[in-house]
CSV table of C-alpha atoms in Angstrom, one decimal:
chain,number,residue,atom,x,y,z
R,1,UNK,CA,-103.5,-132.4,-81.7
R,2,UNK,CA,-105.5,-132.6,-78.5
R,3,UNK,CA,-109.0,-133.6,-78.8
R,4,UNK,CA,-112.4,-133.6,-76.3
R,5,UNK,CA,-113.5,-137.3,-76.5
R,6,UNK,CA,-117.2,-138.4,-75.4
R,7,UNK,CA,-118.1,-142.0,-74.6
R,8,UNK,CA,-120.2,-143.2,-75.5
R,9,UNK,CA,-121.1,-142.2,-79.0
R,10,UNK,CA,-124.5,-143.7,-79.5
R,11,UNK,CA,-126.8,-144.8,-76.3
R,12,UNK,CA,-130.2,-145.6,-76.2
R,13,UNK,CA,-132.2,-145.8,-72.8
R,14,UNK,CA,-135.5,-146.2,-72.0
R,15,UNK,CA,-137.4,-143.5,-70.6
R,16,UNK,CA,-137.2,-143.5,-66.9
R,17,UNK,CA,-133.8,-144.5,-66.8
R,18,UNK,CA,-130.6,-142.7,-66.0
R,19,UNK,CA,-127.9,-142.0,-68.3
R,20,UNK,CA,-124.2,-140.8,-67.6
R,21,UNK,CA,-122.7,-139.1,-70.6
R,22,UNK,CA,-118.8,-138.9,-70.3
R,23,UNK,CA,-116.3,-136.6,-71.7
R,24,UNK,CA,-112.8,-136.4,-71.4
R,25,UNK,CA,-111.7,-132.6,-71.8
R,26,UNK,CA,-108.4,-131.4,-73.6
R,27,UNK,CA,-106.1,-131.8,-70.6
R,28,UNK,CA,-105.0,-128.2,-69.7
R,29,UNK,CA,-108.9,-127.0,-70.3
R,30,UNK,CA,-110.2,-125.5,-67.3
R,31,UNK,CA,-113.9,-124.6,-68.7
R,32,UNK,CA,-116.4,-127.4,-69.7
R,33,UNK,CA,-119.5,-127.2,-70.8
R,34,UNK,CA,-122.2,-129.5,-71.8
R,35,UNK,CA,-124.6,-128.2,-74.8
R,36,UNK,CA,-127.6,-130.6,-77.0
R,37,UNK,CA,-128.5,-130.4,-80.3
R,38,UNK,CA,-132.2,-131.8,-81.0
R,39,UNK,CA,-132.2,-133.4,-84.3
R,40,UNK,CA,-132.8,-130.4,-87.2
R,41,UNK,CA,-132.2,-127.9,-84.5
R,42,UNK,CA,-129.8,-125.4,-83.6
R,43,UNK,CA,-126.8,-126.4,-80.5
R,44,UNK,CA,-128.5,-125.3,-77.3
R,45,UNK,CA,-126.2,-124.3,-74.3
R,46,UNK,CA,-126.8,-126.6,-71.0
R,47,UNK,CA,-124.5,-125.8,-68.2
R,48,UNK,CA,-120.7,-124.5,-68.1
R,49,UNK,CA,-118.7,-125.7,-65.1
R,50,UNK,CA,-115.6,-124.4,-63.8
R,51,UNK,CA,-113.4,-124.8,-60.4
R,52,UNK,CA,-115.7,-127.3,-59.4
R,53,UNK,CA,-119.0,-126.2,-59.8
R,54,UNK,CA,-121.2,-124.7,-62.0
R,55,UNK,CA,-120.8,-121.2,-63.4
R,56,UNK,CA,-123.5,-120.8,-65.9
R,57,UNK,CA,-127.3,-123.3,-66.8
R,58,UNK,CA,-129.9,-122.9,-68.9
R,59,UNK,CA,-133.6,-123.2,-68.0
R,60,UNK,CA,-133.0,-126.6,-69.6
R,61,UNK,CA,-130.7,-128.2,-67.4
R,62,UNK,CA,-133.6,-128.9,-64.5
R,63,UNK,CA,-133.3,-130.9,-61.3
R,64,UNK,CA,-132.9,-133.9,-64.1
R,65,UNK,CA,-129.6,-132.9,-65.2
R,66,UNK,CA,-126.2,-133.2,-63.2
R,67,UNK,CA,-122.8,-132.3,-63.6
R,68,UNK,CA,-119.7,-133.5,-62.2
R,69,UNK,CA,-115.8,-133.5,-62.2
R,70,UNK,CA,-115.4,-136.9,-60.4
R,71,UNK,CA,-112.0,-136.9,-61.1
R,72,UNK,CA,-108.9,-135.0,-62.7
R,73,UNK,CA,-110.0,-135.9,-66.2
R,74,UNK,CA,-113.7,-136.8,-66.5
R,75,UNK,CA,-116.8,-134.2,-66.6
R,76,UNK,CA,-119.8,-136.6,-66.6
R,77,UNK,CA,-123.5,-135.1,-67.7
R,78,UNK,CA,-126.2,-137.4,-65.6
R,79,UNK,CA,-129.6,-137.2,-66.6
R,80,UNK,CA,-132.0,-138.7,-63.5
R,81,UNK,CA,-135.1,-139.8,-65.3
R,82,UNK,CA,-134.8,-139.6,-69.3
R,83,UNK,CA,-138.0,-138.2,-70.9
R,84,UNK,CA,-138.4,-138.7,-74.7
R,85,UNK,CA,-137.7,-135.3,-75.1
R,86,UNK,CA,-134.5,-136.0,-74.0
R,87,UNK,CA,-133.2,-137.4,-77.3
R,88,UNK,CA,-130.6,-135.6,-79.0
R,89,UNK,CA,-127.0,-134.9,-79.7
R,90,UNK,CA,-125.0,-133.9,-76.3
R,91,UNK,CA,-122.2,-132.2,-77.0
R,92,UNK,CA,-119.1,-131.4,-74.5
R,93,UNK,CA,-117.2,-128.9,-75.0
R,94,UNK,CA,-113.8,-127.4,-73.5
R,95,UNK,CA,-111.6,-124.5,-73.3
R,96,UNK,CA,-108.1,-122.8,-71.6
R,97,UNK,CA,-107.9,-120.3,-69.0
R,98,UNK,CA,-108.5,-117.0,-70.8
R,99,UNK,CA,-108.9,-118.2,-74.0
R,100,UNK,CA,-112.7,-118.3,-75.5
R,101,UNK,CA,-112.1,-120.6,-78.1
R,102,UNK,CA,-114.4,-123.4,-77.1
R,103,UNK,CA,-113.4,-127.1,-78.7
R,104,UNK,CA,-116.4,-130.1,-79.0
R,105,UNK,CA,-116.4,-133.2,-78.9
R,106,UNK,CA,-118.0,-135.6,-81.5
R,107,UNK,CA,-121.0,-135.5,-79.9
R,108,UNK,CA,-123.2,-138.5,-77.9
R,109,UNK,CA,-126.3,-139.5,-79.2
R,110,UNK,CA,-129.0,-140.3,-77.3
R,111,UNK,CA,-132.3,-142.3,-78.2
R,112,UNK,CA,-134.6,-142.6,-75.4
R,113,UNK,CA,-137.7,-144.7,-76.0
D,1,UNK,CA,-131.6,-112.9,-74.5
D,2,UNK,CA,-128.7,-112.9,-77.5
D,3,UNK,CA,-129.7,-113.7,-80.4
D,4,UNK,CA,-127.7,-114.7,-83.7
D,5,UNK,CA,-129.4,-115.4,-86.9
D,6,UNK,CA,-128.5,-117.1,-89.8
D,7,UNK,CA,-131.5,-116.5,-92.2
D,8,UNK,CA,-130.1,-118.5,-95.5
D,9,UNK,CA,-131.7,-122.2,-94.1
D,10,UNK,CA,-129.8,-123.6,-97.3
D,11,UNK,CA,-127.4,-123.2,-99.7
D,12,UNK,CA,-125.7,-124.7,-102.8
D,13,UNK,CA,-122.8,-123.9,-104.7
D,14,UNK,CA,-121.0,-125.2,-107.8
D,15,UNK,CA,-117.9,-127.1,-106.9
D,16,UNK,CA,-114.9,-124.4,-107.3
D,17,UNK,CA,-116.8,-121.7,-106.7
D,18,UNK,CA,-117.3,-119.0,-103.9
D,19,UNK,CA,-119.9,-119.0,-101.7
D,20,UNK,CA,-121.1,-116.7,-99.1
D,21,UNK,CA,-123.3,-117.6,-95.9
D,22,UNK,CA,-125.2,-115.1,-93.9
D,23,UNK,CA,-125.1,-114.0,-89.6
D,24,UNK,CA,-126.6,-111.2,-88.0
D,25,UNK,CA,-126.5,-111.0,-84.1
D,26,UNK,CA,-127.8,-109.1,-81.3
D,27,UNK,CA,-125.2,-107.5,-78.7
D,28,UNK,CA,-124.4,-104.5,-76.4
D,29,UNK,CA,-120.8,-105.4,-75.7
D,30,UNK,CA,-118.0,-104.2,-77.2
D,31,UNK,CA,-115.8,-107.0,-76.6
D,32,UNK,CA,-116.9,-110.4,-78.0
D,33,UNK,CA,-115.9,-113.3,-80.2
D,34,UNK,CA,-117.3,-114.8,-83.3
D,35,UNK,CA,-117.0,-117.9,-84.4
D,36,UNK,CA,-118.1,-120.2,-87.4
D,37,UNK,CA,-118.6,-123.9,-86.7
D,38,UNK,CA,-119.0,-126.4,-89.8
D,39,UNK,CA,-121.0,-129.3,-88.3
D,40,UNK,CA,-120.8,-132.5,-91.1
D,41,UNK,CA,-123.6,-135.6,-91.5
D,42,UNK,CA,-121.0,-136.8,-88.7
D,43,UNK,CA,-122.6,-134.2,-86.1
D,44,UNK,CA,-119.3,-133.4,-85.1
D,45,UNK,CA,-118.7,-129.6,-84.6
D,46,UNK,CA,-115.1,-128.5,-85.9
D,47,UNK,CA,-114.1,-124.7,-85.7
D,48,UNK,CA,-114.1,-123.3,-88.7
D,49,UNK,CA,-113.0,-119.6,-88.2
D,50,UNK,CA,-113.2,-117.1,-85.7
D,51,UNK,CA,-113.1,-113.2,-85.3
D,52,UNK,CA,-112.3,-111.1,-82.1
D,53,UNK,CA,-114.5,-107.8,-82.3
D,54,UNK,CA,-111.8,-105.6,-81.2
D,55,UNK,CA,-109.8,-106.4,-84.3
D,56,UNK,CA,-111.3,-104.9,-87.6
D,57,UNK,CA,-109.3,-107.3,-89.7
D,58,UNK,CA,-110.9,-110.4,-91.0
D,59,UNK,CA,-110.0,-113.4,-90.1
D,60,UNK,CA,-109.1,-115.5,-92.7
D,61,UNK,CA,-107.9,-119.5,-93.0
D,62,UNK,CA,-107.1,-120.8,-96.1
D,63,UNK,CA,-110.4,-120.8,-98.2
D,64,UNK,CA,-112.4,-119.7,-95.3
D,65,UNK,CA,-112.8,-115.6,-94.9
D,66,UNK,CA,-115.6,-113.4,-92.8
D,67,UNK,CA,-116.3,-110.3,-93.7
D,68,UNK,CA,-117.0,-108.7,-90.0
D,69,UNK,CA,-119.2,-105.9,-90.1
D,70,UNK,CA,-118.7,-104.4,-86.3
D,71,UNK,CA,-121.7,-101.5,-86.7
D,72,UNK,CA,-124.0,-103.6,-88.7
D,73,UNK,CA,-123.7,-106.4,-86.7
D,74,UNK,CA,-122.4,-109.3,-89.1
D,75,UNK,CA,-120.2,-111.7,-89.7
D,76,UNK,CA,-120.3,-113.6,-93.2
D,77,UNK,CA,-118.5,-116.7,-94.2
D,78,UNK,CA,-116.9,-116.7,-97.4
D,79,UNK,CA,-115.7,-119.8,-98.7
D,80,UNK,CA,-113.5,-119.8,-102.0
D,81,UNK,CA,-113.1,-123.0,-104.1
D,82,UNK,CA,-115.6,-124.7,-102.8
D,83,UNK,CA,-114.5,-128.7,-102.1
D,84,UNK,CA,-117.1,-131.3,-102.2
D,85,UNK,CA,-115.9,-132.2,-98.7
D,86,UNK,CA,-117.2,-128.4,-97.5
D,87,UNK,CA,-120.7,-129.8,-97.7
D,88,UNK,CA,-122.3,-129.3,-93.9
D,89,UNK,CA,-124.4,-127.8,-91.5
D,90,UNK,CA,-123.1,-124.4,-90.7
D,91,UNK,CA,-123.3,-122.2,-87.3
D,92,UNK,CA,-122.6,-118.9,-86.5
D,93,UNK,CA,-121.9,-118.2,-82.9
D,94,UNK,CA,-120.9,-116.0,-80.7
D,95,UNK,CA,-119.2,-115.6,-77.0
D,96,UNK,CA,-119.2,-112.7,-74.7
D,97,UNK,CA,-117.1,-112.8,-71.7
D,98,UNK,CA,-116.0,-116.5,-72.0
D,99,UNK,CA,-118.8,-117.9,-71.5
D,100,UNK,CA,-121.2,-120.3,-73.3
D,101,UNK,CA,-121.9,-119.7,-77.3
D,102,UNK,CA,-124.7,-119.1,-78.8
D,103,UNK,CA,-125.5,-120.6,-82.5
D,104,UNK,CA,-127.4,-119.4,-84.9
D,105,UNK,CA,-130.1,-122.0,-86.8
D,106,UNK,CA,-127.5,-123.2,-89.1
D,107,UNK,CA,-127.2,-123.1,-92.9
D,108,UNK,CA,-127.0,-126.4,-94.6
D,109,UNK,CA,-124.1,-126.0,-97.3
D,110,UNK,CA,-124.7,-128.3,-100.6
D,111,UNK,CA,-121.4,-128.8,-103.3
D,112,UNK,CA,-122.8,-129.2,-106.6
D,113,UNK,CA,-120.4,-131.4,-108.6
């Protein structure tokens, strides 16, 4: 069965730095999306993206945050210039064309010191 | 905003028994889609079940029921013969217009052997 894979699965970065989170959506998905989970908290919604540009952010997802499609299988979340506050679980998340199921990846987590 | 609330923060159940977890939510739209996530110490969120509105049968898959409520506003989780493997974090969530979905605060799910 098709499956949304994340790379890496654990990362840990030091605050200032930037991060690229990568996902690799189930191949006939044409709706990605990007939500974290803080640890003990509840799976917050980031940005959705969609022909190419984003459709849908959250106040979260600030000047920091970037999405991109850089090619016909990767959708690559960038943070800028990690704060502590930026440690979590990032989720990726993917779905068909008319369809609202929405399938996640395992997850990337993020330590930033 | 949306809101969806899962006001049990835990639960436990006896291994082979039925158990029944709690979600309210907040919506003016007839047409939506409900979902229940199960989120183990892995982090990874796997679809449990999920329930169009329109239909006013319950979704059910294998051990896992809901019991959708359309006036009231909820959408329960019933899961029969509880496994020791069922034990998790679990969200309640909901979509509207295919767009992003938003979780409830989770219920953590203990299996008592």
């Amino acid at each position: 069965e098709p499956e949304v894979t994340q790379t890496p699965s654990h990362q840990v970065t030091q605050m200032g730095q930037e991060v690229i989170l990568r996902c690799v959506p189930i191949s006939n998905h044409l709706y990605f999306y990007w939500y974290r989970q803080i640890l003990g908290q509840k799976v917050e919604f980031l940005v959705s993206f969609y022909n190419n540009e984003i459709s849908e952010k959250s106040e979260i997802f600030d000047d920091q945050f970037s999405v991109e499609r850089p090619d016909g299988s990767n959708f690559t979340l960038k943070i800028r210039s990690t704060k502590l506050e930026d440690s979590a679980m990032y989720f990726c998340a993917s779905r068909e064309y008319a369809q609202e199921t929405q399938y996640f990846g395992p997850g990337t987590r993020l330590l930033v010191l | 905003a949306q809101t969806v609330t899962q006001s049990q923060p835990e639960m436990s159940v006896q291994e082979a028994e039925t158990v029944t977890l709690s979600c309210t939510y907040d919506t003016s739209e007839s047409d939506y889609y409900l979902f229940w996530y199960k989120q183990p110490p892995s982090r990874q969120m796997i679809l449990v079940i999920r329930q169009e509105a329109y239909k006013q049968q319950n979704a059910t898959e294998n051990r896992f029921s809901v019991n959708f409520q359309k006036a009231a506003k909820s959408f329960s989780l019933k899961i029969s013969d509880s496994q020791l493997g069922d034990a998790a974090m679990y969200f309640c969530g909901k979509v509207q217009g295919y767009q992003k979905v938003t979780f409830g605060t989770g219920t953590k799910l203990q299996v008592i052997p």
